[in-house]
Short mmCIF file of C-alpha atoms in Angstrom, two decimals:
data_model
loop_
_atom_site.label_atom_id
_atom_site.label_comp_id
_atom_site.label_asym_id
_atom_site.label_seq_id
_atom_site.Cartn_x
_atom_site.Cartn_y
_atom_site.Cartn_z
CA MET V 44 -41.23 -51.08 -126.16
CA LYS V 45 -40.01 -54.66 -126.22
CA PHE V 46 -42.05 -57.09 -124.07
CA VAL V 47 -45.03 -54.72 -124.30
CA ASP V 48 -45.90 -53.49 -127.81
CA GLU V 49 -45.97 -56.93 -129.41
CA TYR V 50 -48.71 -57.95 -126.95
CA ARG V 51 -51.05 -55.08 -127.87
CA ASP V 52 -51.43 -55.78 -131.58
CA ALA V 53 -55.08 -55.16 -132.52
CA GLU V 54 -54.98 -57.36 -135.63
CA LEU V 55 -53.66 -60.31 -133.65
CA GLY V 56 -56.32 -59.62 -131.02
CA ARG V 57 -59.08 -59.89 -133.61
CA ALA V 58 -57.56 -63.15 -134.88
CA VAL V 59 -57.57 -64.66 -131.38
CA ALA V 60 -61.14 -63.43 -130.89
CA ALA V 61 -62.14 -65.28 -134.06
CA GLN V 62 -60.50 -68.45 -132.69
CA ILE V 63 -62.49 -68.03 -129.47
CA LEU V 64 -65.71 -67.65 -131.41
CA ALA V 65 -64.93 -70.86 -133.27
CA THR V 66 -64.12 -72.70 -130.04
CA VAL V 67 -67.21 -72.02 -127.93
CA GLU V 68 -70.35 -74.13 -128.08
CA PRO V 69 -73.42 -72.04 -128.91
CA GLY V 70 -75.93 -72.26 -126.09
CA ARG V 71 -73.36 -73.00 -123.41
CA HIS V 72 -72.54 -70.25 -120.92
CA TYR V 73 -68.90 -70.07 -119.82
CA LYS V 74 -67.73 -68.41 -116.62
CA VAL V 75 -63.99 -67.85 -116.43
CA MET V 76 -62.46 -66.17 -113.38
CA GLU V 77 -59.41 -63.96 -113.72
CA VAL V 78 -57.84 -64.30 -110.30
CA CYS V 79 -55.60 -61.27 -110.39
CA GLY V 80 -56.71 -57.65 -110.18
CA GLY V 81 -54.07 -56.76 -112.74
CA HIS V 82 -55.95 -58.86 -115.27
CA THR V 83 -59.22 -57.13 -114.36
CA HIS V 84 -57.56 -53.80 -115.03
CA THR V 85 -56.24 -54.96 -118.42
CA ILE V 86 -59.62 -56.37 -119.46
CA TYR V 87 -61.42 -53.06 -118.97
CA LYS V 88 -58.63 -50.74 -120.00
CA TYR V 89 -58.26 -52.47 -123.39
CA GLY V 90 -61.84 -53.67 -123.81
CA VAL V 91 -60.81 -57.31 -123.93
CA ASP V 92 -64.31 -58.42 -122.95
CA ASP V 93 -65.78 -56.61 -125.96
CA LEU V 94 -63.96 -59.12 -128.16
CA LEU V 95 -65.58 -62.09 -126.45
CA PRO V 96 -68.79 -63.84 -127.47
CA ALA V 97 -71.85 -63.08 -125.32
CA ASN V 98 -71.76 -66.52 -123.73
CA VAL V 99 -68.23 -66.07 -122.33
CA GLU V 100 -68.40 -64.24 -119.01
CA LEU V 101 -65.32 -63.03 -117.17
CA VAL V 102 -65.69 -63.17 -113.39
CA HIS V 103 -63.37 -61.07 -111.27
CA GLY V 104 -61.49 -62.78 -108.49
CA PRO V 105 -59.94 -61.87 -105.16
CA GLY V 106 -56.43 -61.07 -106.40
CA CYS V 107 -56.24 -57.38 -105.57
CA PRO V 108 -54.04 -57.11 -102.48
CA VAL V 109 -55.67 -53.91 -101.27
CA CYS V 110 -59.23 -55.08 -101.81
CA VAL V 111 -58.95 -58.14 -99.59
CA ILE V 112 -57.77 -56.29 -96.45
CA PRO V 113 -60.66 -56.23 -93.95
CA MET V 114 -61.64 -53.10 -92.04
CA GLY V 115 -60.42 -54.49 -88.74
CA ARG V 116 -56.85 -54.68 -90.01
CA VAL V 117 -57.04 -51.04 -91.14
CA ASP V 118 -58.17 -50.15 -87.60
CA ASP V 119 -55.19 -52.11 -86.25
CA ALA V 120 -52.86 -50.20 -88.58
CA ILE V 121 -54.28 -46.87 -87.43
CA ALA V 122 -53.87 -47.89 -83.78
CA VAL V 123 -50.17 -48.55 -84.40
CA ALA V 124 -49.78 -45.35 -86.42
CA ARG V 125 -51.20 -43.22 -83.59
CA ASN V 126 -48.30 -44.08 -81.28
CA PRO V 127 -46.30 -40.84 -81.07
CA GLU V 128 -42.94 -42.55 -81.47
CA VAL V 129 -44.02 -44.28 -84.67
CA ILE V 130 -43.38 -43.31 -88.28
CA PHE V 131 -45.97 -45.43 -90.09
CA THR V 132 -45.18 -46.24 -93.71
CA CYS V 133 -47.37 -47.84 -96.34
CA PHE V 134 -48.18 -48.01 -100.02
CA GLY V 135 -50.33 -45.14 -101.27
CA ASP V 136 -53.53 -47.07 -101.87
CA MET V 137 -53.72 -48.23 -98.27
CA LEU V 138 -53.84 -44.62 -97.09
CA ARG V 139 -57.36 -44.31 -98.47
CA VAL V 140 -58.87 -47.64 -97.40
CA PRO V 141 -61.54 -46.91 -94.79
CA GLY V 142 -61.44 -48.51 -91.38
CA SER V 143 -64.36 -48.30 -88.96
CA ALA V 144 -63.44 -44.75 -87.96
CA GLY V 145 -61.58 -43.30 -90.89
CA THR V 146 -58.51 -43.90 -92.97
CA LEU V 147 -54.78 -43.69 -92.41
CA LEU V 148 -54.98 -40.40 -94.28
CA ASP V 149 -57.44 -39.15 -91.66
CA ALA V 150 -55.06 -40.30 -88.92
CA LYS V 151 -52.28 -38.38 -90.67
CA ALA V 152 -54.46 -35.27 -90.76
CA GLU V 153 -55.02 -35.69 -87.02
CA GLY V 154 -51.30 -35.75 -86.32
CA ALA V 155 -50.08 -39.30 -86.84
CA ASP V 156 -46.80 -39.51 -88.74
CA VAL V 157 -47.98 -41.55 -91.74
CA ARG V 158 -45.81 -41.61 -94.84
CA MET V 159 -46.30 -43.12 -98.28
CA VAL V 160 -43.50 -45.33 -99.60
CA TYR V 161 -43.03 -47.27 -102.82
CA SER V 162 -41.33 -50.26 -101.25
CA PRO V 163 -40.27 -51.65 -97.88
CA LEU V 164 -36.74 -50.65 -98.83
CA ASP V 165 -37.89 -47.01 -98.61
CA ALA V 166 -39.25 -47.70 -95.13
CA LEU V 167 -35.92 -49.22 -94.06
CA ARG V 168 -34.14 -46.13 -95.35
CA ILE V 169 -36.41 -43.95 -93.20
CA ALA V 170 -35.60 -46.16 -90.21
CA ARG V 171 -31.88 -45.61 -90.75
CA GLN V 172 -32.48 -41.86 -91.00
CA HIS V 173 -34.54 -41.74 -87.79
CA PRO V 174 -32.85 -44.02 -85.24
CA ASP V 175 -34.82 -42.31 -82.44
CA ARG V 176 -38.21 -43.31 -83.91
CA ASP V 177 -39.88 -46.66 -84.61
CA VAL V 178 -40.56 -47.08 -88.31
CA VAL V 179 -43.39 -49.49 -89.07
CA PHE V 180 -44.06 -50.80 -92.58
CA PHE V 181 -47.65 -51.85 -93.42
CA ALA V 182 -46.91 -54.96 -95.50
CA ILE V 183 -49.68 -56.08 -97.84
CA GLY V 184 -49.78 -58.22 -100.92
CA PHE V 185 -49.55 -61.71 -102.29
CA GLU V 186 -46.44 -63.72 -103.07
CA THR V 187 -45.37 -61.03 -105.54
CA THR V 188 -44.69 -58.39 -102.90
CA ALA V 189 -43.89 -60.68 -99.96
CA PRO V 190 -40.33 -61.34 -101.27
CA SER V 191 -39.66 -57.60 -101.17
CA THR V 192 -40.69 -57.47 -97.51
CA ALA V 193 -38.69 -60.63 -96.77
CA LEU V 194 -35.48 -59.35 -98.35
CA THR V 195 -35.85 -56.01 -96.60
CA LEU V 196 -36.30 -57.69 -93.22
CA MET V 197 -33.26 -59.88 -93.92
CA ARG V 198 -31.33 -56.73 -94.76
CA ALA V 199 -32.55 -55.00 -91.57
CA LYS V 200 -31.50 -57.99 -89.50
CA ALA V 201 -28.09 -58.23 -91.15
CA GLU V 202 -27.50 -54.50 -90.62
CA GLY V 203 -28.88 -54.59 -87.09
CA VAL V 204 -31.50 -51.88 -87.58
CA PRO V 205 -33.39 -52.08 -84.27
CA ASN V 206 -36.14 -49.55 -85.04
CA PHE V 207 -37.62 -51.16 -88.17
CA PHE V 208 -40.88 -53.11 -87.76
CA CYS V 209 -43.32 -54.85 -90.03
CA PHE V 210 -47.12 -54.91 -89.63
CA CYS V 211 -47.57 -58.02 -91.70
CA ASN V 212 -50.69 -58.58 -93.80
CA HIS V 213 -49.20 -60.67 -96.57
CA VAL V 214 -51.52 -63.34 -97.92
CA THR V 215 -51.16 -66.37 -100.14
CA ILE V 216 -53.21 -67.03 -103.24
CA VAL V 217 -54.01 -70.74 -103.08
CA PRO V 218 -56.26 -70.87 -99.94
CA PRO V 219 -58.78 -68.26 -101.20
CA LEU V 220 -58.98 -70.07 -104.53
CA ARG V 221 -59.82 -73.27 -102.70
CA ALA V 222 -62.41 -71.36 -100.65
CA LEU V 223 -63.97 -70.00 -103.83
CA LEU V 224 -64.08 -73.46 -105.37
CA GLU V 225 -65.84 -74.74 -102.26
CA SER V 226 -68.35 -71.87 -102.39
CA PRO V 227 -71.83 -73.14 -103.31
CA ASP V 228 -72.96 -69.88 -104.92
CA LEU V 229 -70.29 -69.78 -107.58
CA ARG V 230 -70.06 -72.00 -110.62
CA LEU V 231 -66.87 -71.49 -112.59
CA ASP V 232 -65.63 -73.24 -115.70
CA GLY V 233 -61.97 -72.27 -115.46
CA PHE V 234 -59.35 -69.85 -114.20
CA ILE V 235 -56.98 -67.28 -115.63
CA GLY V 236 -54.13 -67.79 -113.19
CA PRO V 237 -52.05 -64.99 -111.67
CA GLY V 238 -48.95 -64.29 -113.74
CA HIS V 239 -46.66 -62.49 -111.37
CA VAL V 240 -47.53 -64.48 -108.27
CA SER V 241 -46.49 -67.45 -110.36
CA THR V 242 -43.03 -65.98 -111.04
CA VAL V 243 -42.48 -66.65 -107.34
CA VAL V 244 -44.52 -69.77 -106.56
CA GLY V 245 -44.48 -71.31 -110.03
CA ALA V 246 -47.39 -73.08 -111.68
CA ARG V 247 -47.25 -76.23 -109.56
CA PRO V 248 -49.34 -74.88 -106.60
CA PHE V 249 -52.33 -74.56 -108.96
CA GLU V 250 -52.33 -78.22 -109.94
CA PHE V 251 -54.94 -78.95 -107.24
CA ILE V 252 -57.56 -77.07 -109.28
CA PRO V 253 -57.69 -79.51 -112.21
CA ARG V 254 -56.87 -82.48 -109.97
CA ASP V 255 -59.41 -81.87 -107.19
CA TYR V 256 -62.03 -79.70 -108.89
CA GLY V 257 -61.77 -80.60 -112.57
CA LYS V 258 -61.26 -77.02 -113.77
CA PRO V 259 -58.63 -75.79 -116.23
CA VAL V 260 -56.11 -73.12 -115.21
CA VAL V 261 -54.03 -70.98 -117.55
CA ILE V 262 -51.30 -68.81 -116.02
CA SER V 263 -51.51 -65.53 -117.90
CA GLY V 264 -49.52 -62.41 -118.64
CA PHE V 265 -50.97 -58.93 -118.26
CA GLU V 266 -51.01 -57.49 -121.75
CA PRO V 267 -54.34 -57.60 -123.60
CA LEU V 268 -53.17 -60.30 -126.01
CA ASP V 269 -51.95 -62.37 -123.07
CA VAL V 270 -55.37 -62.29 -121.43
CA LEU V 271 -57.22 -62.94 -124.67
CA GLN V 272 -55.00 -65.89 -125.54
CA SER V 273 -55.40 -67.28 -122.03
CA VAL V 274 -59.19 -67.17 -122.35
CA GLN V 275 -58.81 -69.02 -125.63
CA MET V 276 -56.58 -71.65 -123.98
CA VAL V 277 -59.13 -72.22 -121.18
CA LEU V 278 -61.95 -72.57 -123.70
CA THR V 279 -59.85 -74.93 -125.83
CA GLN V 280 -59.23 -77.17 -122.82
CA LEU V 281 -62.96 -77.25 -122.15
CA ALA V 282 -63.74 -77.99 -125.80
CA GLN V 283 -61.23 -80.84 -125.87
CA GLY V 284 -62.32 -82.23 -122.52
CA ARG V 285 -58.91 -81.50 -121.03
CA CYS V 286 -58.29 -80.09 -117.60
CA GLU V 287 -54.77 -79.07 -116.62
CA VAL V 288 -52.48 -76.20 -115.65
CA GLU V 289 -51.08 -74.45 -118.71
CA ASN V 290 -48.61 -71.60 -118.77
CA GLN V 291 -49.37 -68.88 -121.31
CA TYR V 292 -46.80 -66.59 -119.66
CA THR V 293 -43.73 -68.72 -120.37
CA ARG V 294 -41.64 -65.66 -121.21
CA VAL V 295 -41.77 -64.76 -117.51
CA VAL V 296 -43.06 -67.65 -115.39
CA PRO V 297 -40.84 -70.69 -114.74
CA TYR V 298 -42.98 -73.72 -113.89
CA ASP V 299 -41.19 -74.15 -110.55
CA GLY V 300 -41.11 -70.46 -109.64
CA ASN V 301 -38.21 -68.62 -108.05
CA VAL V 302 -36.49 -70.93 -105.57
CA ARG V 303 -34.49 -68.16 -103.92
CA ALA V 304 -37.65 -66.13 -103.34
CA LEU V 305 -39.41 -69.13 -101.82
CA GLU V 306 -36.41 -69.74 -99.52
CA ALA V 307 -36.52 -66.08 -98.39
CA LEU V 308 -40.26 -66.35 -97.69
CA ALA V 309 -39.72 -69.56 -95.72
CA GLU V 310 -37.03 -67.94 -93.59
CA VAL V 311 -38.86 -64.73 -92.76
CA PHE V 312 -42.53 -65.77 -92.61
CA GLU V 313 -44.71 -68.49 -91.22
CA LEU V 314 -48.38 -69.22 -91.85
CA ARG V 315 -50.98 -67.80 -89.50
CA PRO V 316 -53.54 -70.37 -88.35
CA HIS V 317 -56.20 -68.24 -90.03
CA PHE V 318 -56.57 -64.78 -91.54
CA GLU V 319 -59.63 -62.71 -92.34
CA TRP V 320 -60.28 -61.76 -95.96
CA ARG V 321 -62.74 -59.09 -96.93
CA GLY V 322 -65.77 -60.82 -98.35
CA LEU V 323 -64.41 -64.30 -97.88
CA GLY V 324 -64.22 -64.40 -94.09
CA PHE V 325 -61.57 -66.32 -92.17
CA ILE V 326 -59.51 -68.70 -94.27
CA SER V 327 -57.15 -71.21 -92.68
CA GLN V 328 -53.43 -70.83 -93.33
CA SER V 329 -53.94 -68.04 -95.83
CA GLY V 330 -51.98 -65.24 -94.15
CA LEU V 331 -48.34 -64.78 -93.22
CA ARG V 332 -46.74 -63.46 -90.06
CA LEU V 333 -43.11 -63.05 -89.11
CA SER V 334 -41.30 -66.21 -88.12
CA GLU V 335 -39.77 -66.70 -84.68
CA ALA V 336 -36.37 -65.65 -86.05
CA TYR V 337 -37.82 -62.26 -87.03
CA ARG V 338 -40.14 -61.76 -84.05
CA ASP V 339 -38.13 -58.70 -82.93
CA PHE V 340 -39.27 -56.94 -86.11
CA ASP V 341 -42.95 -57.75 -85.65
CA ALA V 342 -45.03 -54.59 -85.08
CA GLU V 343 -47.81 -56.69 -83.55
CA VAL V 344 -45.38 -57.87 -80.88
CA ARG V 345 -44.02 -54.39 -80.32
CA TYR V 346 -47.42 -52.65 -80.17
CA PRO V 347 -50.83 -53.82 -79.00
CA VAL V 348 -53.48 -53.82 -81.71
CA PRO V 349 -57.25 -53.96 -81.12
CA GLY V 350 -57.66 -57.05 -83.30
CA ILE V 351 -61.41 -56.52 -83.46
CA ARG V 352 -63.36 -57.88 -86.40
CA VAL V 353 -65.34 -55.09 -88.05
CA ALA V 354 -68.26 -55.80 -90.35
CA ASP V 355 -68.24 -54.07 -93.71
CA PRO V 356 -70.69 -51.18 -94.16
CA LYS V 357 -74.10 -52.62 -94.95
CA ALA V 358 -74.35 -50.77 -98.24
CA CYS V 359 -70.99 -52.10 -99.44
CA GLN V 360 -71.02 -55.33 -101.43
CA CYS V 361 -67.28 -55.76 -101.93
CA GLY V 362 -67.58 -59.30 -100.62
CA GLU V 363 -69.94 -60.37 -103.39
CA VAL V 364 -67.82 -58.53 -105.95
CA LEU V 365 -64.65 -60.24 -104.72
CA LYS V 366 -66.31 -63.63 -104.99
CA GLY V 367 -67.58 -62.81 -108.47
CA VAL V 368 -71.19 -63.26 -107.35
CA ILE V 369 -72.26 -59.80 -108.54
CA LYS V 370 -70.87 -57.30 -111.01
CA PRO V 371 -69.71 -53.98 -109.53
CA TRP V 372 -72.55 -52.02 -111.09
CA GLU V 373 -75.03 -54.26 -109.29
CA CYS V 374 -73.87 -52.86 -105.92
CA LYS V 375 -76.31 -50.23 -104.66
CA VAL V 376 -73.65 -47.62 -103.88
CA PHE V 377 -71.45 -48.18 -106.95
CA GLY V 378 -70.74 -44.89 -108.72
CA THR V 379 -73.00 -42.91 -106.41
CA ALA V 380 -72.01 -42.96 -102.75
CA CYS V 381 -68.91 -45.03 -103.59
CA THR V 382 -66.47 -43.58 -106.12
CA PRO V 383 -62.66 -43.65 -106.47
CA GLU V 384 -62.59 -40.14 -104.93
CA ARG V 385 -64.70 -41.19 -101.93
CA PRO V 386 -64.56 -44.98 -101.71
CA ILE V 387 -66.69 -46.93 -99.27
CA GLY V 388 -65.29 -50.32 -100.19
CA THR V 389 -61.77 -51.46 -100.96
CA CYS V 390 -62.65 -52.58 -104.49
CA MET V 391 -63.11 -48.92 -105.38
CA VAL V 392 -59.79 -47.85 -103.86
CA SER V 393 -57.15 -49.72 -105.79
CA SER V 394 -56.88 -49.47 -109.55
CA GLU V 395 -56.75 -53.26 -109.53
CA GLY V 396 -60.11 -53.42 -107.79
CA ALA V 397 -62.98 -54.55 -109.97
CA CYS V 398 -65.18 -51.59 -108.97
CA ALA V 399 -62.49 -49.03 -109.80
CA ALA V 400 -61.82 -50.74 -113.13
CA TYR V 401 -65.53 -50.67 -114.02
CA TYR V 402 -65.89 -47.07 -112.89
CA ASN V 403 -62.75 -45.75 -114.57
CA TYR V 404 -63.49 -47.43 -117.89
CA GLY V 405 -67.15 -46.52 -118.09
CA ARG V 406 -68.89 -49.77 -117.11
CA LEU V 407 -71.28 -47.83 -114.99
CA ALA V 408 -74.72 -49.29 -115.23
CA ARG V 409 -75.09 -52.14 -117.61
CA GLU V 410 -73.61 -55.32 -118.96
CA ARG V 411 -71.35 -55.04 -121.97
CA GLN V 412 -72.74 -54.68 -125.44
CA VAL V 413 -71.32 -57.58 -127.38
CA VAL V 414 -70.52 -56.83 -130.99
CA MET S 221 -48.42 -38.38 -110.26
CA THR S 222 -50.87 -37.15 -107.67
CA GLY S 223 -54.50 -38.05 -107.29
CA VAL S 224 -57.10 -37.01 -104.78
CA ASP S 225 -56.04 -35.86 -101.33
CA GLY S 226 -52.43 -35.68 -102.46
CA VAL S 227 -52.14 -39.44 -102.66
CA PRO S 228 -50.13 -40.68 -105.62
CA ALA S 229 -52.47 -42.10 -108.20
CA CYS S 230 -52.01 -44.89 -110.66
CA ALA S 231 -49.98 -44.04 -113.69
CA ASP S 232 -51.72 -43.38 -116.98
CA ASP S 233 -50.41 -46.65 -118.36
CA GLY S 234 -52.49 -48.48 -115.77
CA SER S 235 -49.61 -49.51 -113.59
CA CYS S 236 -50.49 -49.56 -109.94
CA ILE S 237 -47.34 -48.13 -108.46
CA THR S 238 -49.14 -47.12 -105.31
CA CYS S 239 -49.73 -50.62 -104.03
CA SER S 240 -46.60 -51.83 -105.81
CA ASP S 241 -48.30 -55.04 -106.82
CA GLN S 242 -47.41 -54.25 -110.37
CA GLY S 243 -44.61 -55.72 -112.40
CA LEU S 244 -42.33 -53.15 -113.96
CA VAL S 245 -39.91 -53.96 -116.76
CA LEU S 246 -36.58 -52.29 -115.98
CA ARG S 247 -33.04 -52.48 -117.36
CA ILE S 248 -30.06 -52.78 -115.03
CA VAL S 249 -27.62 -49.92 -115.43
CA GLY S 250 -25.13 -50.81 -112.75
CA LEU S 251 -24.62 -53.03 -109.74
CA ALA S 252 -23.69 -52.08 -106.17
CA ALA S 253 -21.93 -54.39 -103.76
CA ASP S 254 -24.87 -54.88 -101.41
CA GLY S 255 -27.32 -56.70 -103.68
CA LEU S 256 -28.77 -53.48 -105.03
CA ALA S 257 -28.78 -52.41 -108.66
CA LEU S 258 -29.47 -49.09 -110.32
CA CYS S 259 -32.11 -49.62 -112.98
CA VAL S 260 -33.88 -47.48 -115.55
CA ASP S 261 -37.33 -47.72 -117.10
CA GLU S 262 -38.37 -46.80 -120.64
CA THR S 263 -39.03 -43.19 -119.64
CA GLY S 264 -35.53 -42.76 -118.26
CA ARG S 265 -36.60 -42.85 -114.62
CA PHE S 266 -33.99 -44.43 -112.36
CA GLU S 267 -34.78 -46.75 -109.50
CA GLU S 268 -32.75 -48.75 -106.99
CA VAL S 269 -33.74 -52.43 -107.03
CA GLN S 270 -32.82 -55.49 -104.97
CA VAL S 271 -31.46 -58.16 -107.32
CA ASP S 272 -30.66 -60.90 -104.80
CA LEU S 273 -33.26 -63.26 -106.24
CA ILE S 274 -31.81 -63.61 -109.74
CA ASP S 275 -28.65 -65.41 -110.82
CA SER S 276 -25.64 -63.34 -111.86
CA PRO S 277 -27.37 -60.06 -112.60
CA GLY S 278 -25.47 -57.72 -114.87
CA ALA S 279 -25.67 -54.35 -116.53
CA GLY S 280 -27.98 -54.46 -119.52
CA ASP S 281 -30.17 -57.28 -118.20
CA VAL S 282 -33.90 -56.67 -118.50
CA ILE S 283 -35.74 -57.65 -115.33
CA LEU S 284 -39.29 -57.82 -113.97
CA VAL S 285 -39.55 -55.88 -110.72
CA HIS S 286 -42.18 -55.92 -107.99
CA ALA S 287 -41.90 -53.53 -105.05
CA ARG S 288 -38.26 -52.91 -105.94
CA VAL S 289 -37.30 -56.57 -106.05
CA ALA S 290 -36.30 -58.27 -109.29
CA LEU S 291 -38.33 -61.49 -109.52
CA VAL S 292 -37.17 -62.76 -112.89
CA ARG S 293 -34.80 -61.87 -115.70
CA LEU S 294 -36.61 -61.34 -118.98
CA ALA S 295 -33.50 -61.00 -121.15
CA ARG S 296 -29.78 -61.01 -120.67
CA ALA S 297 -27.69 -58.11 -121.83
CA GLU S 298 -26.89 -58.50 -125.50
CA VAL S 299 -23.35 -57.28 -124.91
CA ARG S 300 -22.05 -57.36 -121.41
CA ALA S 301 -19.03 -55.27 -120.57
#
């Protein structure tokens, strides 16, 4: 398949791996964070890390949209979903994310009308079909999925659909990266930047990383060769003493992003003063809510939500995993009490979560064996 | 595709369709008047996509889609009717 097969060529992969080996300094340990959960998934599905030298460590970042939702927001979602007049719609993964007293799937089993959708457009369609019910869409995701919610809300407004509401949990990628860079317990050498977020925001928002923190960033695609080449580009910058934003994913990412998408986001959303991230705590201006012009569609205006901060289960170490401080298999409940079938933490729920990627691809109890 | 508890699971190719934070490469088959386009993936599965965010979309264009919104055009149609 064009745009896919050419980026999975094993021979080319080995050639890039040889370049990486020639680039690294023996005796120096490199820590490179892949920001996006999609990259984490690719790395373990294709064994990208097995091609890396032992002194190049990939650290998994906070870019899985499901993993970063805190338990309190799940509780808020369930509170909205339990209203008898509500049809509550959300992406499938969110159905299984535990709140303090169960999941949305549990609420559905207890009688709440919770339905899985593939896009906000599906939720709007349900709203048109059920004018006597309130249809609430549980919006999650970074700047990749926020345009979909924005366009759907613009469509709902233009059509005058009065029973469509959004429970907005969209987040932005730059503030958590800054928080990670300010974190004293994490030393990183560079970043693999998020490819599809960058189709919307462009590469420019990441320029603060080399400018303010002296770390290289390479925006990367999601095929195994993309990720491998991006690691090589980060290491090359380090070897040459350079520090800048590079775009490996030029076939998809324009440096300035998608202007129309940014205009839609600016019309429909505004920044919250602060938003809680699982594992990272409250981060200023990192979450989106509906703008004044779209307040009539805001589920949090329509329905009261508890808004109570809930601490993660003590056994769960998703926070440390999301910050890259520990590997998933270092968590005490990984693969035992916490599995994809019965997740305790969000990182085990979504396929983009680091724990699920480790579990599904056999990284159960040890570091990789480097060939 | 269904996983545990009847919840759709991730596809075998690793795509995370359940949280929709996954880029899908689709080809536009036809355009509707309201900013929607009928698209098809490599398996022949059809999907309705919002194409408001790309310039002059047309049948045959290959697009990258997130949560049923085209974010970028990967290739223009080689022959456009």
